[in-house]
CSV table of N, CA and C in Angstrom, one decimal:
chain,number,residue,atom,x,y,z
A,1,MET,N,-105.3,-124.2,15.9
A,1,MET,CA,-104.9,-123.0,15.2
A,1,MET,C,-105.8,-121.9,15.8
A,2,GLN,N,-105.2,-120.8,16.0
A,2,GLN,CA,-105.9,-119.7,16.7
A,2,GLN,C,-106.1,-118.5,15.7
A,3,VAL,N,-107.2,-117.8,15.7
A,3,VAL,CA,-107.5,-116.7,14.9
A,3,VAL,C,-107.8,-115.5,15.8
A,4,LYS,N,-107.0,-114.4,15.7
A,4,LYS,CA,-107.2,-113.2,16.5
A,4,LYS,C,-107.6,-112.1,15.6
A,5,VAL,N,-108.7,-111.5,15.9
A,5,VAL,CA,-109.3,-110.4,15.1
A,5,VAL,C,-109.3,-109.1,16.0
A,6,SER,N,-108.7,-108.1,15.5
A,6,SER,CA,-108.7,-106.8,16.2
A,6,SER,C,-109.0,-105.6,15.3
A,7,ALA,N,-109.5,-104.6,15.9
A,7,ALA,CA,-109.9,-103.4,15.1
A,7,ALA,C,-109.2,-102.2,15.7
A,8,ARG,N,-108.8,-101.3,14.7
A,8,ARG,CA,-108.2,-100.0,15.1
A,8,ARG,C,-109.2,-98.9,14.8
A,9,HIS,N,-109.3,-98.0,15.7
A,9,HIS,CA,-110.1,-96.8,15.5
A,9,HIS,C,-111.6,-97.1,15.3
A,10,GLY,N,-112.1,-98.1,16.0
A,10,GLY,CA,-113.5,-98.4,16.0
A,10,GLY,C,-113.8,-99.8,16.6
A,11,HIS,N,-115.0,-100.2,16.4
A,11,HIS,CA,-115.4,-101.5,16.9
A,11,HIS,C,-116.1,-102.3,15.8
A,12,LEU,N,-115.8,-103.6,15.8
A,12,LEU,CA,-116.4,-104.5,14.8
A,12,LEU,C,-117.6,-105.2,15.5
A,13,GLY,N,-118.7,-105.3,14.7
A,13,GLY,CA,-119.8,-106.1,15.2
A,13,GLY,C,-119.6,-107.6,15.2
A,14,GLU,N,-120.5,-108.3,15.9
A,14,GLU,CA,-120.3,-109.7,16.0
A,14,GLU,C,-120.4,-110.4,14.6
A,15,ASP,N,-121.3,-109.9,13.7
A,15,ASP,CA,-121.4,-110.5,12.4
A,15,ASP,C,-120.1,-110.3,11.6
A,16,ALA,N,-119.5,-109.1,11.7
A,16,ALA,CA,-118.2,-108.9,11.0
A,16,ALA,C,-117.1,-109.7,11.5
A,17,HIS,N,-117.1,-109.8,12.9
A,17,HIS,CA,-116.1,-110.7,13.5
A,17,HIS,C,-116.2,-112.1,13.1
A,18,GLN,N,-117.4,-112.6,13.0
A,18,GLN,CA,-117.6,-114.0,12.6
A,18,GLN,C,-117.2,-114.2,11.1
A,19,LEU,N,-117.5,-113.2,10.2
A,19,LEU,CA,-117.2,-113.3,8.8
A,19,LEU,C,-115.6,-113.3,8.7
A,20,ILE,N,-114.9,-112.5,9.4
A,20,ILE,CA,-113.5,-112.4,9.3
A,20,ILE,C,-112.9,-113.7,9.8
A,21,GLU,N,-113.3,-114.3,10.9
A,21,GLU,CA,-112.8,-115.6,11.4
A,21,GLU,C,-113.0,-116.7,10.3
A,22,GLU,N,-114.2,-116.7,9.7
A,22,GLU,CA,-114.5,-117.7,8.7
A,22,GLU,C,-113.6,-117.6,7.5
A,23,LYS,N,-113.4,-116.4,7.0
A,23,LYS,CA,-112.6,-116.2,5.8
A,23,LYS,C,-111.1,-116.5,6.1
A,24,ALA,N,-110.6,-116.1,7.3
A,24,ALA,CA,-109.2,-116.4,7.7
A,24,ALA,C,-109.0,-117.9,7.9
A,25,GLY,N,-110.0,-118.5,8.4
A,25,GLY,CA,-109.9,-120.0,8.6
A,25,GLY,C,-109.7,-120.8,7.4
A,26,LYS,N,-110.1,-120.2,6.2
A,26,LYS,CA,-110.0,-120.9,5.0
A,26,LYS,C,-108.5,-121.0,4.5
A,27,LEU,N,-107.6,-120.3,5.2
A,27,LEU,CA,-106.2,-120.4,4.8
A,27,LEU,C,-105.6,-121.8,5.2
A,28,LEU,N,-106.3,-122.5,6.1
A,28,LEU,CA,-105.9,-123.8,6.5
A,28,LEU,C,-106.1,-124.8,5.4
A,29,HIS,N,-106.9,-124.5,4.4
A,29,HIS,CA,-107.1,-125.4,3.3
A,29,HIS,C,-105.9,-125.5,2.4
A,30,PHE,N,-105.1,-124.4,2.4
A,30,PHE,CA,-103.9,-124.3,1.6
A,30,PHE,C,-102.7,-124.8,2.3
A,31,PHE,N,-102.6,-124.7,3.6
A,31,PHE,CA,-101.4,-125.1,4.3
A,31,PHE,C,-101.9,-125.4,5.8
A,32,ASP,N,-101.8,-126.7,6.1
A,32,ASP,CA,-102.3,-127.1,7.4
A,32,ASP,C,-101.3,-126.9,8.6
A,33,ARG,N,-100.1,-126.4,8.3
A,33,ARG,CA,-99.2,-126.2,9.3
A,33,ARG,C,-99.2,-124.7,9.9
A,34,LEU,N,-100.3,-124.0,9.6
A,34,LEU,CA,-100.4,-122.7,10.2
A,34,LEU,C,-100.7,-122.8,11.7
A,35,THR,N,-100.1,-121.9,12.5
A,35,THR,CA,-100.3,-122.0,13.9
A,35,THR,C,-101.1,-120.8,14.5
A,36,PHE,N,-101.0,-119.7,13.8
A,36,PHE,CA,-101.7,-118.5,14.3
A,36,PHE,C,-102.0,-117.6,13.1
A,37,ILE,N,-103.3,-117.0,13.1
A,37,ILE,CA,-103.6,-116.0,12.1
A,37,ILE,C,-104.1,-114.8,12.9
A,38,GLU,N,-103.5,-113.7,12.5
A,38,GLU,CA,-103.9,-112.4,13.1
A,38,GLU,C,-104.5,-111.5,12.0
A,39,VAL,N,-105.7,-110.9,12.3
A,39,VAL,CA,-106.3,-110.0,11.3
A,39,VAL,C,-106.6,-108.7,12.0
A,40,THR,N,-106.1,-107.6,11.4
A,40,THR,CA,-106.2,-106.3,12.0
A,40,THR,C,-107.0,-105.5,11.0
A,41,VAL,N,-108.1,-104.8,11.4
A,41,VAL,CA,-109.0,-104.0,10.6
A,41,VAL,C,-108.8,-102.6,11.0
A,42,ASP,N,-108.5,-101.7,10.1
A,42,ASP,CA,-108.4,-100.3,10.3
A,42,ASP,C,-109.7,-99.6,9.9
A,43,LEU,N,-110.4,-99.0,10.8
A,43,LEU,CA,-111.7,-98.4,10.5
A,43,LEU,C,-111.7,-96.9,10.5
A,44,GLN,N,-110.5,-96.3,10.4
A,44,GLN,CA,-110.4,-94.8,10.6
A,44,GLN,C,-111.0,-94.1,9.3
A,45,LYS,N,-110.7,-94.6,8.2
A,45,LYS,CA,-111.0,-93.9,6.9
A,45,LYS,C,-112.3,-94.5,6.3
A,46,ALA,N,-112.8,-93.9,5.2
A,46,ALA,CA,-113.9,-94.4,4.5
A,46,ALA,C,-113.5,-95.8,3.9
A,47,GLU,N,-112.3,-95.9,3.5
A,47,GLU,CA,-111.8,-97.2,3.0
A,47,GLU,C,-111.4,-98.1,4.2
A,48,LYS,N,-111.8,-99.3,4.2
A,48,LYS,CA,-111.4,-100.2,5.3
A,48,LYS,C,-110.1,-100.9,5.0
A,49,GLY,N,-109.1,-100.7,5.8
A,49,GLY,CA,-107.8,-101.4,5.6
A,49,GLY,C,-107.8,-102.7,6.4
A,50,VAL,N,-107.3,-103.7,5.8
A,50,VAL,CA,-107.2,-105.0,6.4
A,50,VAL,C,-105.8,-105.6,6.3
A,51,GLU,N,-105.3,-106.1,7.3
A,51,GLU,CA,-104.0,-106.8,7.3
A,51,GLU,C,-104.1,-108.2,7.9
A,52,VAL,N,-103.7,-109.2,7.1
A,52,VAL,CA,-103.8,-110.6,7.6
A,52,VAL,C,-102.3,-111.1,7.7
A,53,ILE,N,-102.0,-111.6,8.9
A,53,ILE,CA,-100.7,-112.2,9.1
A,53,ILE,C,-100.9,-113.7,9.6
A,54,ALA,N,-100.4,-114.6,8.7
A,54,ALA,CA,-100.6,-116.0,9.0
A,54,ALA,C,-99.2,-116.5,9.4
A,55,THR,N,-99.1,-117.1,10.6
A,55,THR,CA,-97.8,-117.6,11.0
A,55,THR,C,-97.8,-119.1,11.0
A,56,ALA,N,-96.7,-119.7,10.4
A,56,ALA,CA,-96.6,-121.1,10.2
A,56,ALA,C,-95.5,-121.6,11.0
A,57,GLU,N,-95.3,-123.0,11.1
A,57,GLU,CA,-94.2,-123.6,11.8
A,57,GLU,C,-92.9,-123.0,11.2
A,58,HIS,N,-91.9,-123.1,12.1
A,58,HIS,CA,-90.5,-122.7,11.7
A,58,HIS,C,-90.4,-121.2,11.4
A,59,LYS,N,-91.3,-120.4,12.0
A,59,LYS,CA,-91.3,-118.9,12.0
A,59,LYS,C,-91.5,-118.3,10.6
A,60,HIS,N,-92.3,-119.0,9.8
A,60,HIS,CA,-92.6,-118.4,8.5
A,60,HIS,C,-93.9,-117.5,8.6
A,61,LYS,N,-93.9,-116.3,8.0
A,61,LYS,CA,-95.0,-115.4,8.1
A,61,LYS,C,-95.4,-115.1,6.7
A,62,PHE,N,-96.8,-115.1,6.5
A,62,PHE,CA,-97.4,-114.7,5.2
A,62,PHE,C,-98.3,-113.5,5.5
A,63,VAL,N,-98.1,-112.4,4.8
A,63,VAL,CA,-98.8,-111.2,5.1
A,63,VAL,C,-99.5,-110.7,3.9
A,64,GLY,N,-100.8,-110.3,4.1
A,64,GLY,CA,-101.6,-109.8,3.0
A,64,GLY,C,-102.3,-108.5,3.5
A,65,HIS,N,-102.1,-107.4,2.7
A,65,HIS,CA,-102.7,-106.1,3.0
A,65,HIS,C,-103.7,-105.8,1.9
A,66,ALA,N,-104.8,-105.2,2.2
A,66,ALA,CA,-105.8,-104.8,1.2
A,66,ALA,C,-106.7,-103.7,1.9
A,67,SER,N,-107.2,-102.8,1.0
A,67,SER,CA,-108.2,-101.8,1.4
A,67,SER,C,-109.3,-101.7,0.4
A,68,ALA,N,-110.5,-101.5,0.9
A,68,ALA,CA,-111.7,-101.3,0.0
A,68,ALA,C,-112.8,-100.6,0.8
A,69,ASP,N,-113.7,-100.1,0.0
A,69,ASP,CA,-114.9,-99.4,0.7
A,69,ASP,C,-115.7,-100.4,1.5
A,70,ASP,N,-115.8,-101.6,1.1
A,70,ASP,CA,-116.6,-102.7,1.7
A,70,ASP,C,-115.6,-103.5,2.6
A,71,LEU,N,-116.0,-103.8,3.8
A,71,LEU,CA,-115.2,-104.6,4.7
A,71,LEU,C,-115.0,-106.0,4.2
A,72,GLN,N,-116.1,-106.6,3.7
A,72,GLN,CA,-116.0,-108.0,3.2
A,72,GLN,C,-115.1,-108.1,2.0
A,73,ALA,N,-115.1,-107.1,1.1
A,73,ALA,CA,-114.2,-107.1,-0.1
A,73,ALA,C,-112.7,-107.0,0.4
A,74,ALA,N,-112.5,-106.1,1.3
A,74,ALA,CA,-111.1,-105.9,1.8
A,74,ALA,C,-110.6,-107.2,2.5
A,75,VAL,N,-111.4,-107.8,3.3
A,75,VAL,CA,-111.0,-109.1,4.0
A,75,VAL,C,-110.7,-110.1,2.9
A,76,GLY,N,-111.6,-110.3,2.0
A,76,GLY,CA,-111.4,-111.3,0.9
A,76,GLY,C,-110.1,-111.0,0.1
A,77,ALA,N,-109.8,-109.8,-0.2
A,77,ALA,CA,-108.6,-109.5,-0.9
A,77,ALA,C,-107.3,-109.8,-0.1
A,78,ALA,N,-107.3,-109.4,1.2
A,78,ALA,CA,-106.2,-109.6,2.0
A,78,ALA,C,-105.9,-111.1,2.2
A,79,VAL,N,-107.0,-111.9,2.4
A,79,VAL,CA,-106.9,-113.3,2.6
A,79,VAL,C,-106.4,-114.0,1.3
A,80,ASP,N,-106.8,-113.5,0.2
A,80,ASP,CA,-106.3,-114.0,-1.1
A,80,ASP,C,-104.9,-113.7,-1.3
A,81,LYS,N,-104.4,-112.6,-0.9
A,81,LYS,CA,-103.0,-112.3,-1.0
A,81,LYS,C,-102.1,-113.2,-0.1
A,82,ALA,N,-102.6,-113.4,1.1
A,82,ALA,CA,-101.9,-114.3,2.0
A,82,ALA,C,-101.9,-115.7,1.4
A,83,ALA,N,-103.0,-116.1,0.9
A,83,ALA,CA,-103.2,-117.5,0.3
A,83,ALA,C,-102.2,-117.7,-0.9
A,84,GLN,N,-102.0,-116.6,-1.7
A,84,GLN,CA,-101.1,-116.7,-2.8
A,84,GLN,C,-99.7,-116.9,-2.3
A,85,GLN,N,-99.3,-116.2,-1.3
A,85,GLN,CA,-98.0,-116.4,-0.7
A,85,GLN,C,-97.8,-117.8,-0.1
A,86,ILE,N,-98.8,-118.3,0.5
A,86,ILE,CA,-98.8,-119.7,1.1
A,86,ILE,C,-98.6,-120.7,-0.1
A,87,LYS,N,-99.4,-120.6,-1.1
A,87,LYS,CA,-99.3,-121.5,-2.3
A,87,LYS,C,-97.9,-121.5,-2.9
A,88,HIS,N,-97.3,-120.3,-3.0
A,88,HIS,CA,-96.0,-120.1,-3.6
A,88,HIS,C,-95.0,-120.8,-2.7
A,89,TYR,N,-95.1,-120.6,-1.4
A,89,TYR,CA,-94.1,-121.2,-0.4
A,89,TYR,C,-94.3,-122.8,-0.5
A,90,LYS,N,-95.5,-123.2,-0.5
A,90,LYS,CA,-95.7,-124.7,-0.5
A,90,LYS,C,-95.2,-125.3,-1.7
A,91,GLU,N,-95.4,-124.7,-2.9
A,91,GLU,CA,-94.8,-125.2,-4.1
A,91,GLU,C,-93.3,-125.3,-4.1
A,92,ARG,N,-92.7,-124.3,-3.5
A,92,ARG,CA,-91.3,-124.2,-3.4
A,92,ARG,C,-90.7,-125.3,-2.6
A,93,ILE,N,-91.3,-125.6,-1.5
A,93,ILE,CA,-90.8,-126.6,-0.6
A,93,ILE,C,-91.1,-128.1,-1.0
A,94,GLN,N,-92.0,-128.3,-1.9
A,94,GLN,CA,-92.3,-129.6,-2.3
A,94,GLN,C,-91.2,-130.3,-3.1
A,95,ASP,N,-91.1,-131.6,-3.0
A,95,ASP,CA,-90.1,-132.3,-3.7
A,95,ASP,C,-90.5,-132.4,-5.2
A,96,HIS,N,-89.7,-132.0,-6.1
A,96,HIS,CA,-90.0,-132.0,-7.5
A,96,HIS,C,-89.2,-133.0,-8.3
A,97,ARG,N,-88.6,-134.0,-7.6
A,97,ARG,CA,-87.8,-135.0,-8.3
A,97,ARG,C,-88.7,-135.9,-9.0
A,98,PRO,N,-88.3,-136.3,-10.2
A,98,PRO,CA,-89.1,-137.3,-11.0
A,98,PRO,C,-89.1,-138.7,-10.3
A,99,ASN,N,-90.1,-139.5,-10.6
A,99,ASN,CA,-90.2,-140.8,-10.0
A,99,ASN,C,-89.1,-141.7,-10.5
A,100,GLY,N,-88.7,-142.6,-9.7
A,100,GLY,CA,-87.7,-143.6,-10.1
A,100,GLY,C,-86.3,-143.2,-9.7
A,101,HIS,N,-86.1,-142.1,-9.1
A,101,HIS,CA,-84.7,-141.7,-8.6
A,101,HIS,C,-84.7,-141.7,-7.2
């Protein structure tokens, strides 16, 4: 699985880049069929905007948007939104038939 981190209107430091990769990698705990995670950080305004796009097998995409004054809070909120979509998708595709049938 590959994680791509990019910044708009500025440059991310190595520490911020590492933090984002670490938080985005936690999406694999929820769904191991993810193939690519792309994180885009918008540094233009005082509020940092973060977009997380997680791509899974069979062309499924899970997108989380968030903005906050603190970069770490924005990344955490965006990853949480994508994780919530992944959980909902995973629950929907699971077999809910009772045992014995």
